[in-house]
Amino acid sequence: MIRWNRFFLIATPLVLLWAAGHFFLDRGLKMAVEQFGTAANGARVDVRGLTTRFWRLSLDIRGVAVADADAPMTNLVEIEKIRFRLAPKPLFWRRFIIEEATVTGVRTGTARRVSGALPHRGAGAEKTKEVADAAVGNLKTAYDPSRRISTSSLTAYVYLEKERARLTTRADEWKTRADSLDVKALTEKTQDFIKKIQGDGFSGLEGAAKAQKYLKEAKGLRAELKTARGTVKDLKTSLSNELGRSRETLKEIDRLRREDVERLVGDVKGALSAEGALKGLLGPAWTAKLEKALGLFEKTRKLSGPSEPPPPEPTARFPRGRDIAFPFHHRWPVFHLKHAGFSGQTPDGLSYTGELRDAASDPVLLGRPAVLTAAGSTENRALNLKGTFDFTTATPRQALTGSYTGLPLGGLSLGHLQGPVALTAGRGEVRADVSVTGDALGGRVDLRGENLTVNHESPQDADRLTQSLHAVLSGVNKASIGVGLGGTLRTPRFSLNSTLDDQLRNALKGALDQEVARLRADAEKRVAALLDKETEKLSDLVNGRAGDALAKVGLGEKDLGGLDERLEKALRDLTGKSGATALPDKLQKLFKKK
Amino acid sequence: MLFLKILAGFLQALNAKATPRALAGGVALGALIGLSPTGGVQNIVLLLLIFLLPVNKSASVVSAVAFAAIAWPAGPIFDRLGFTLLTAQSLKGLWTLLTNTPVVPWTRFNNTVVLGGLATGLLVFVPIFLGTVWAVQRYRERVLATAAKWRLFQIIRASKFYALYETFS
C-alpha cells in the first residue's frame, strides 16, 4: 500500500525546487548578469533574454547591450547572442569549465534608445568630464585672464592680505608712540630757567651761593634734557627702521605682482605654442581613447590576475568570509573558458571573426596565457589583432598588437579651436603595439591619414591666431600622428608627435607674438584691477601714519635742539656776573662732550 | 502576512498541537539553516530533512529567521572560527579530502563564514534540541495554565492576530 502522506512529503520539496528553477532561475540569472555587469561597467548593462538548459548544461544570453559610461546614449558593445556550454564533470567539484562559447553579432558604438547612465555617477566622473571639457575647450577661453586670475590665485594678493593686518597694527602703534612723546614741558622749563639766570643779579658771597644753587639746578635739567634727547633719538631710529621694513613689504607686493603676470603669460605662451595647439587639438581625443583602452588592460588584470593568498590573521568581512584553497587533484580553475569564437562588425561595417582561448580565474594553475585573435578584411580594408594576457608568472604581461588599414576617418571629431574641428573625409591606417609588463607600460600607437579633409568651423570674427590655425587645418590633406606610451597603467604618460607640428609652428610664428602681447596687456589690466586699489590703500596707510609720527618726533627734536648750548651760554654768563673763579672748571666739566 | 501565519501556526503548535520533540527538531534544524545564511547545498539538504522528518515546519521557519538575525552580527566570530578550523594543520588532510570529493565543494565548506556558522550550528544542535524539549514541557505545565488569567493575554485575545491564530485551531 502506498503511503501517500510520505510520498507528498518527499514530492513537495522536489516540486518546489523544480518550480523555482523553472520559473525563477533564468529570471534571477538575467538580473544577476545585469546587476553585476552594471556594477563592473559603471553604466547600464541590459540583457534581453537568458535561457538555461539543465540537461544540456548550456546557457544562452540574448541581446546584451553594454552602455558606454562616458557616452550613455551609445553602447560600448552590443552582442546579439552568447552561448556557453559547460563541461559536466567539473561541476561536481563546483568548477565551471566552459568547453565552447559562441558569441555572434558583436557590434561596437551602436546607438541606444534609452540612456545607459546610472542615476548617481561618482564625483570622479564629473571631475574627469570637467578636465576633459577644459582640455578640449577653446585654448584662449581656457586661458582668459578674467577666468584665470582671481584674488586667491594671485600670490601678490595673498601676500598683501597677510601683511595688511600686521601693517595696520604697526601703523597704529607708531601713532600711539609718537603721541606719547611730550618734550614741550621740559623745553619750557629749561627756557624759563635760562631767562631766570639771565635776568638775575649775582654779587658777593650771596651771589656766589646763588650761582652754586643754579649750577646744581642746571645739572638736573641737563640730565633731563639728555634723557629726553635719547628718547626722541630712539623713537626716530625705530620709526625709520620700521617704515623702511614696511616699504620693503610694499616693494615685495609689487615684485610678486610682476611675477604673477609673468607666470600667467608663461602659461598662455605654452598653451598657444604649436605643441600646445596640437595637444589641445588632438590630445584630449587621443588621450581619452587610449585611457579607455588602457582601462581594459586593467580590467582583464583584475578578472584574471592570480588570486592573493589569504591574510595570516582573520579579519571581519561578514557576510562573505574568505575562501581558503586546498590541494586539488584536477587542474581545473574555478572558471575556465576553453574556447570562444566570436564574430561581429566594426562601427564602419567591417566584418571580422575571432577567438579567445584559455581565459581562466587561476591562470597559474592552468599554466597557459589567454590569447585573443581577431581578423577581417574586405577589398580595401583589413583588421588584424592579437592580444596575449599572460598571468602565469609572478610578473604579469599583457601585450596587444594590431593594425587596421583603410580605416575611414570621415566623421572623426578632434578638438576645438574657437569652433569644432573634425575630419570630414580621409582614410587611415592604425598600428598599435602596446605592452604592460608588471606595472610598466610601453609601446606606440601610430595613425597615418591620407586624402584628409579637415573641417574647422571658425567664427566670422575670429582673431588672427585662429585664422592662422584655420588656414593650416584647411590645407592639411595628410598627416601622421604618433602616440608614445610610457609610465605605468595607473599613471600613464603620453608623448604626442605629428607631422602637423611644423605646419602649425610656421603658421603660428607671426600670430603668436601679437596674441601673447594682447594677453599680457589683458593680464596686467586684470591684475591691476585686483591689486592697485588695495596696494594704494596700504601704501597710504603706511606713509600717512609714518609721516605723522615722524613729523611729531621731528618737532620734538627741534624743540630740544640748541637748548643745551643756550643753557651753557647762560651759565657762562652767570660765572662772569658772579666773579667766582671756581665755577668755569665745573661748567667745563658739566658741558664737556663725552 | 505569510510570516504572521507561520508565527500563528508555530504558537498553535507550541501551545498544544505538536509534541515537544517535533517542535525541538524543527527549532534545531531551523537553527542550522539560520546560522549559515550564505551556505550552499547543505541548506537544501536541511530543507529536505525538514520536509521528510516528523518535525514542526513552522518552528523551523521561525527558528531559521531568529537564528539568522543572531548570525548576522556574529559574522566576525564565525569568520574567526572558520579561519581557525580551515588553517589548522591537523585538519588539512580532512579539508583536502573534502575538496576532492564530488558535490562536497558545493557546500562551500572552505569559506570561513560558512564553516564557522556550520560548526557553531552543529555544536549547538543537541543543546538546542534538548533545551527546547525541556522548555516546551515547562511552558505547557507552568506558563500556559496561568497565562490565560493575565491581562496581557486577554488583550492579545482581542487582537486580529489571535483571530488568525484561531483559524489554525
Short mmCIF file of N, CA, C and O in Angstrom, two decimals, chain A residues 140-158 256-268 518-532:
data_model
loop_
_atom_site.label_atom_id
_atom_site.label_comp_id
_atom_site.label_asym_id
_atom_site.label_seq_id
_atom_site.Cartn_x
_atom_site.Cartn_y
_atom_site.Cartn_z
N LYS A 140 42.03 79.84 -25.90
CA LYS A 140 42.11 81.21 -25.38
C LYS A 140 41.06 81.46 -24.32
O LYS A 140 41.26 82.23 -23.40
N THR A 141 39.91 80.77 -24.46
CA THR A 141 38.89 80.92 -23.44
C THR A 141 39.40 80.32 -22.14
O THR A 141 39.23 80.88 -21.07
N ALA A 142 40.06 79.17 -22.29
CA ALA A 142 40.59 78.50 -21.10
C ALA A 142 41.64 79.36 -20.42
O ALA A 142 41.82 79.30 -19.21
N TYR A 143 42.37 80.16 -21.22
CA TYR A 143 43.42 80.99 -20.65
C TYR A 143 43.01 82.46 -20.55
O TYR A 143 43.85 83.34 -20.47
N ASP A 144 41.72 82.73 -20.58
CA ASP A 144 41.21 84.09 -20.45
C ASP A 144 41.62 84.65 -19.09
O ASP A 144 41.31 84.04 -18.06
N PRO A 145 42.32 85.81 -19.05
CA PRO A 145 42.77 86.34 -17.77
C PRO A 145 41.64 86.54 -16.77
O PRO A 145 41.81 86.31 -15.58
N SER A 146 40.47 86.97 -17.27
CA SER A 146 39.38 87.22 -16.32
C SER A 146 38.93 85.93 -15.66
O SER A 146 38.34 85.93 -14.59
N ARG A 147 39.18 84.77 -16.32
CA ARG A 147 38.82 83.49 -15.71
C ARG A 147 39.93 82.97 -14.82
O ARG A 147 39.70 82.38 -13.78
N ARG A 148 41.14 83.14 -15.31
CA ARG A 148 42.27 82.52 -14.61
C ARG A 148 42.76 83.32 -13.41
O ARG A 148 43.34 82.77 -12.50
N ILE A 149 42.55 84.68 -13.46
CA ILE A 149 43.10 85.49 -12.38
C ILE A 149 42.01 85.79 -11.37
O ILE A 149 40.99 86.40 -11.69
N SER A 150 42.24 85.39 -10.18
CA SER A 150 41.32 85.73 -9.10
C SER A 150 42.17 86.10 -7.90
O SER A 150 43.39 85.88 -7.89
N THR A 151 41.53 86.67 -6.91
CA THR A 151 42.29 87.12 -5.73
C THR A 151 43.02 85.95 -5.07
O THR A 151 44.10 86.12 -4.53
N SER A 152 42.41 84.75 -5.16
CA SER A 152 43.06 83.61 -4.49
C SER A 152 44.22 83.05 -5.32
O SER A 152 45.11 82.40 -4.77
N SER A 153 44.20 83.26 -6.64
CA SER A 153 45.28 82.69 -7.45
C SER A 153 46.48 83.64 -7.56
O SER A 153 47.53 83.24 -8.06
N LEU A 154 46.33 84.87 -7.12
CA LEU A 154 47.43 85.83 -7.19
C LEU A 154 48.29 85.76 -5.93
O LEU A 154 47.80 86.01 -4.83
N THR A 155 49.55 85.45 -6.09
CA THR A 155 50.45 85.36 -4.93
C THR A 155 50.55 86.73 -4.26
O THR A 155 50.58 86.82 -3.03
N ALA A 156 50.58 87.78 -5.09
CA ALA A 156 50.71 89.13 -4.55
C ALA A 156 49.52 89.49 -3.66
O ALA A 156 49.69 90.07 -2.59
N TYR A 157 48.34 89.11 -4.10
CA TYR A 157 47.15 89.46 -3.33
C TYR A 157 47.13 88.68 -2.01
O TYR A 157 46.79 89.23 -0.95
N VAL A 158 47.50 87.42 -2.10
CA VAL A 158 47.53 86.58 -0.89
C VAL A 158 48.53 87.18 0.12
O VAL A 158 48.23 87.28 1.32
N LEU A 256 55.94 90.53 -6.43
CA LEU A 256 55.09 89.35 -6.60
C LEU A 256 54.06 89.57 -7.70
O LEU A 256 53.71 88.66 -8.44
N ARG A 257 53.59 90.77 -7.79
CA ARG A 257 52.60 91.12 -8.81
C ARG A 257 53.21 90.92 -10.21
O ARG A 257 52.59 90.33 -11.09
N ARG A 258 54.46 91.38 -10.37
CA ARG A 258 55.11 91.21 -11.66
C ARG A 258 55.32 89.72 -11.95
O ARG A 258 55.14 89.26 -13.06
N GLU A 259 55.66 88.99 -10.89
CA GLU A 259 55.85 87.54 -11.05
C GLU A 259 54.55 86.86 -11.48
O GLU A 259 54.55 85.96 -12.32
N ASP A 260 53.45 87.30 -10.86
CA ASP A 260 52.13 86.74 -11.20
C ASP A 260 51.83 86.93 -12.68
O ASP A 260 51.38 85.99 -13.36
N VAL A 261 52.07 88.11 -13.16
CA VAL A 261 51.79 88.40 -14.57
C VAL A 261 52.67 87.54 -15.46
O VAL A 261 52.20 86.93 -16.43
N GLU A 262 53.97 87.42 -15.08
CA GLU A 262 54.89 86.61 -15.90
C GLU A 262 54.47 85.15 -15.94
O GLU A 262 54.52 84.50 -16.97
N ARG A 263 54.06 84.65 -14.78
CA ARG A 263 53.63 83.25 -14.69
C ARG A 263 52.43 83.02 -15.62
O ARG A 263 52.39 82.05 -16.37
N LEU A 264 51.48 83.93 -15.55
CA LEU A 264 50.29 83.79 -16.37
C LEU A 264 50.63 83.85 -17.86
O LEU A 264 50.17 83.01 -18.65
N VAL A 265 51.47 84.79 -18.20
CA VAL A 265 51.85 84.93 -19.61
C VAL A 265 52.61 83.68 -20.06
O VAL A 265 52.42 83.19 -21.18
N GLY A 266 53.41 83.13 -19.16
CA GLY A 266 54.15 81.89 -19.46
C GLY A 266 53.18 80.76 -19.78
O GLY A 266 53.35 80.03 -20.76
N ASP A 267 52.13 80.65 -18.95
CA ASP A 267 51.12 79.60 -19.18
C ASP A 267 50.46 79.79 -20.55
O ASP A 267 50.26 78.84 -21.31
N VAL A 268 50.10 81.04 -20.81
CA VAL A 268 49.41 81.35 -22.07
C VAL A 268 50.31 81.02 -23.25
O VAL A 268 49.88 80.41 -24.23
N ARG A 518 48.86 90.80 -26.47
CA ARG A 518 47.50 91.23 -26.12
C ARG A 518 47.06 90.57 -24.79
O ARG A 518 46.49 91.21 -23.92
N LEU A 519 47.41 89.31 -24.69
CA LEU A 519 47.04 88.61 -23.46
C LEU A 519 47.81 89.14 -22.25
O LEU A 519 47.28 89.21 -21.15
N ARG A 520 49.08 89.57 -22.49
CA ARG A 520 49.86 90.15 -21.40
C ARG A 520 49.19 91.44 -20.91
O ARG A 520 49.03 91.65 -19.71
N ALA A 521 48.76 92.26 -21.88
CA ALA A 521 48.10 93.51 -21.52
C ALA A 521 46.82 93.22 -20.74
O ALA A 521 46.54 93.85 -19.71
N ASP A 522 46.08 92.23 -21.21
CA ASP A 522 44.84 91.85 -20.52
C ASP A 522 45.14 91.40 -19.10
O ASP A 522 44.45 91.75 -18.14
N ALA A 523 46.19 90.59 -19.00
CA ALA A 523 46.55 90.04 -17.69
C ALA A 523 46.97 91.16 -16.74
O ALA A 523 46.55 91.20 -15.58
N GLU A 524 47.77 92.09 -17.27
CA GLU A 524 48.23 93.19 -16.42
C GLU A 524 47.05 94.06 -15.96
O GLU A 524 46.99 94.50 -14.82
N LYS A 525 46.13 94.26 -16.90
CA LYS A 525 44.95 95.07 -16.58
C LYS A 525 44.14 94.40 -15.46
O LYS A 525 43.70 95.04 -14.51
N ARG A 526 43.99 93.10 -15.61
CA ARG A 526 43.19 92.36 -14.64
C ARG A 526 43.89 92.35 -13.27
O ARG A 526 43.25 92.55 -12.25
N VAL A 527 45.20 92.17 -13.29
CA VAL A 527 45.96 92.16 -12.03
C VAL A 527 45.88 93.55 -11.40
O VAL A 527 45.67 93.68 -10.19
N ALA A 528 46.01 94.57 -12.24
CA ALA A 528 45.95 95.94 -11.73
C ALA A 528 44.60 96.21 -11.08
O ALA A 528 44.51 96.80 -10.00
N ALA A 529 43.55 95.75 -11.73
CA ALA A 529 42.20 95.98 -11.20
C ALA A 529 42.04 95.34 -9.83
O ALA A 529 41.35 95.88 -8.95
N LEU A 530 42.68 94.20 -9.66
CA LEU A 530 42.53 93.49 -8.38
C LEU A 530 43.46 94.04 -7.31
O LEU A 530 43.10 94.08 -6.13
N LEU A 531 44.65 94.50 -7.72
CA LEU A 531 45.68 94.82 -6.73
C LEU A 531 45.87 96.31 -6.45
O LEU A 531 46.13 96.69 -5.30
N ASP A 532 45.75 97.13 -7.50
CA ASP A 532 46.16 98.53 -7.38
C ASP A 532 45.50 99.25 -6.20
O ASP A 532 46.15 99.90 -5.39
#
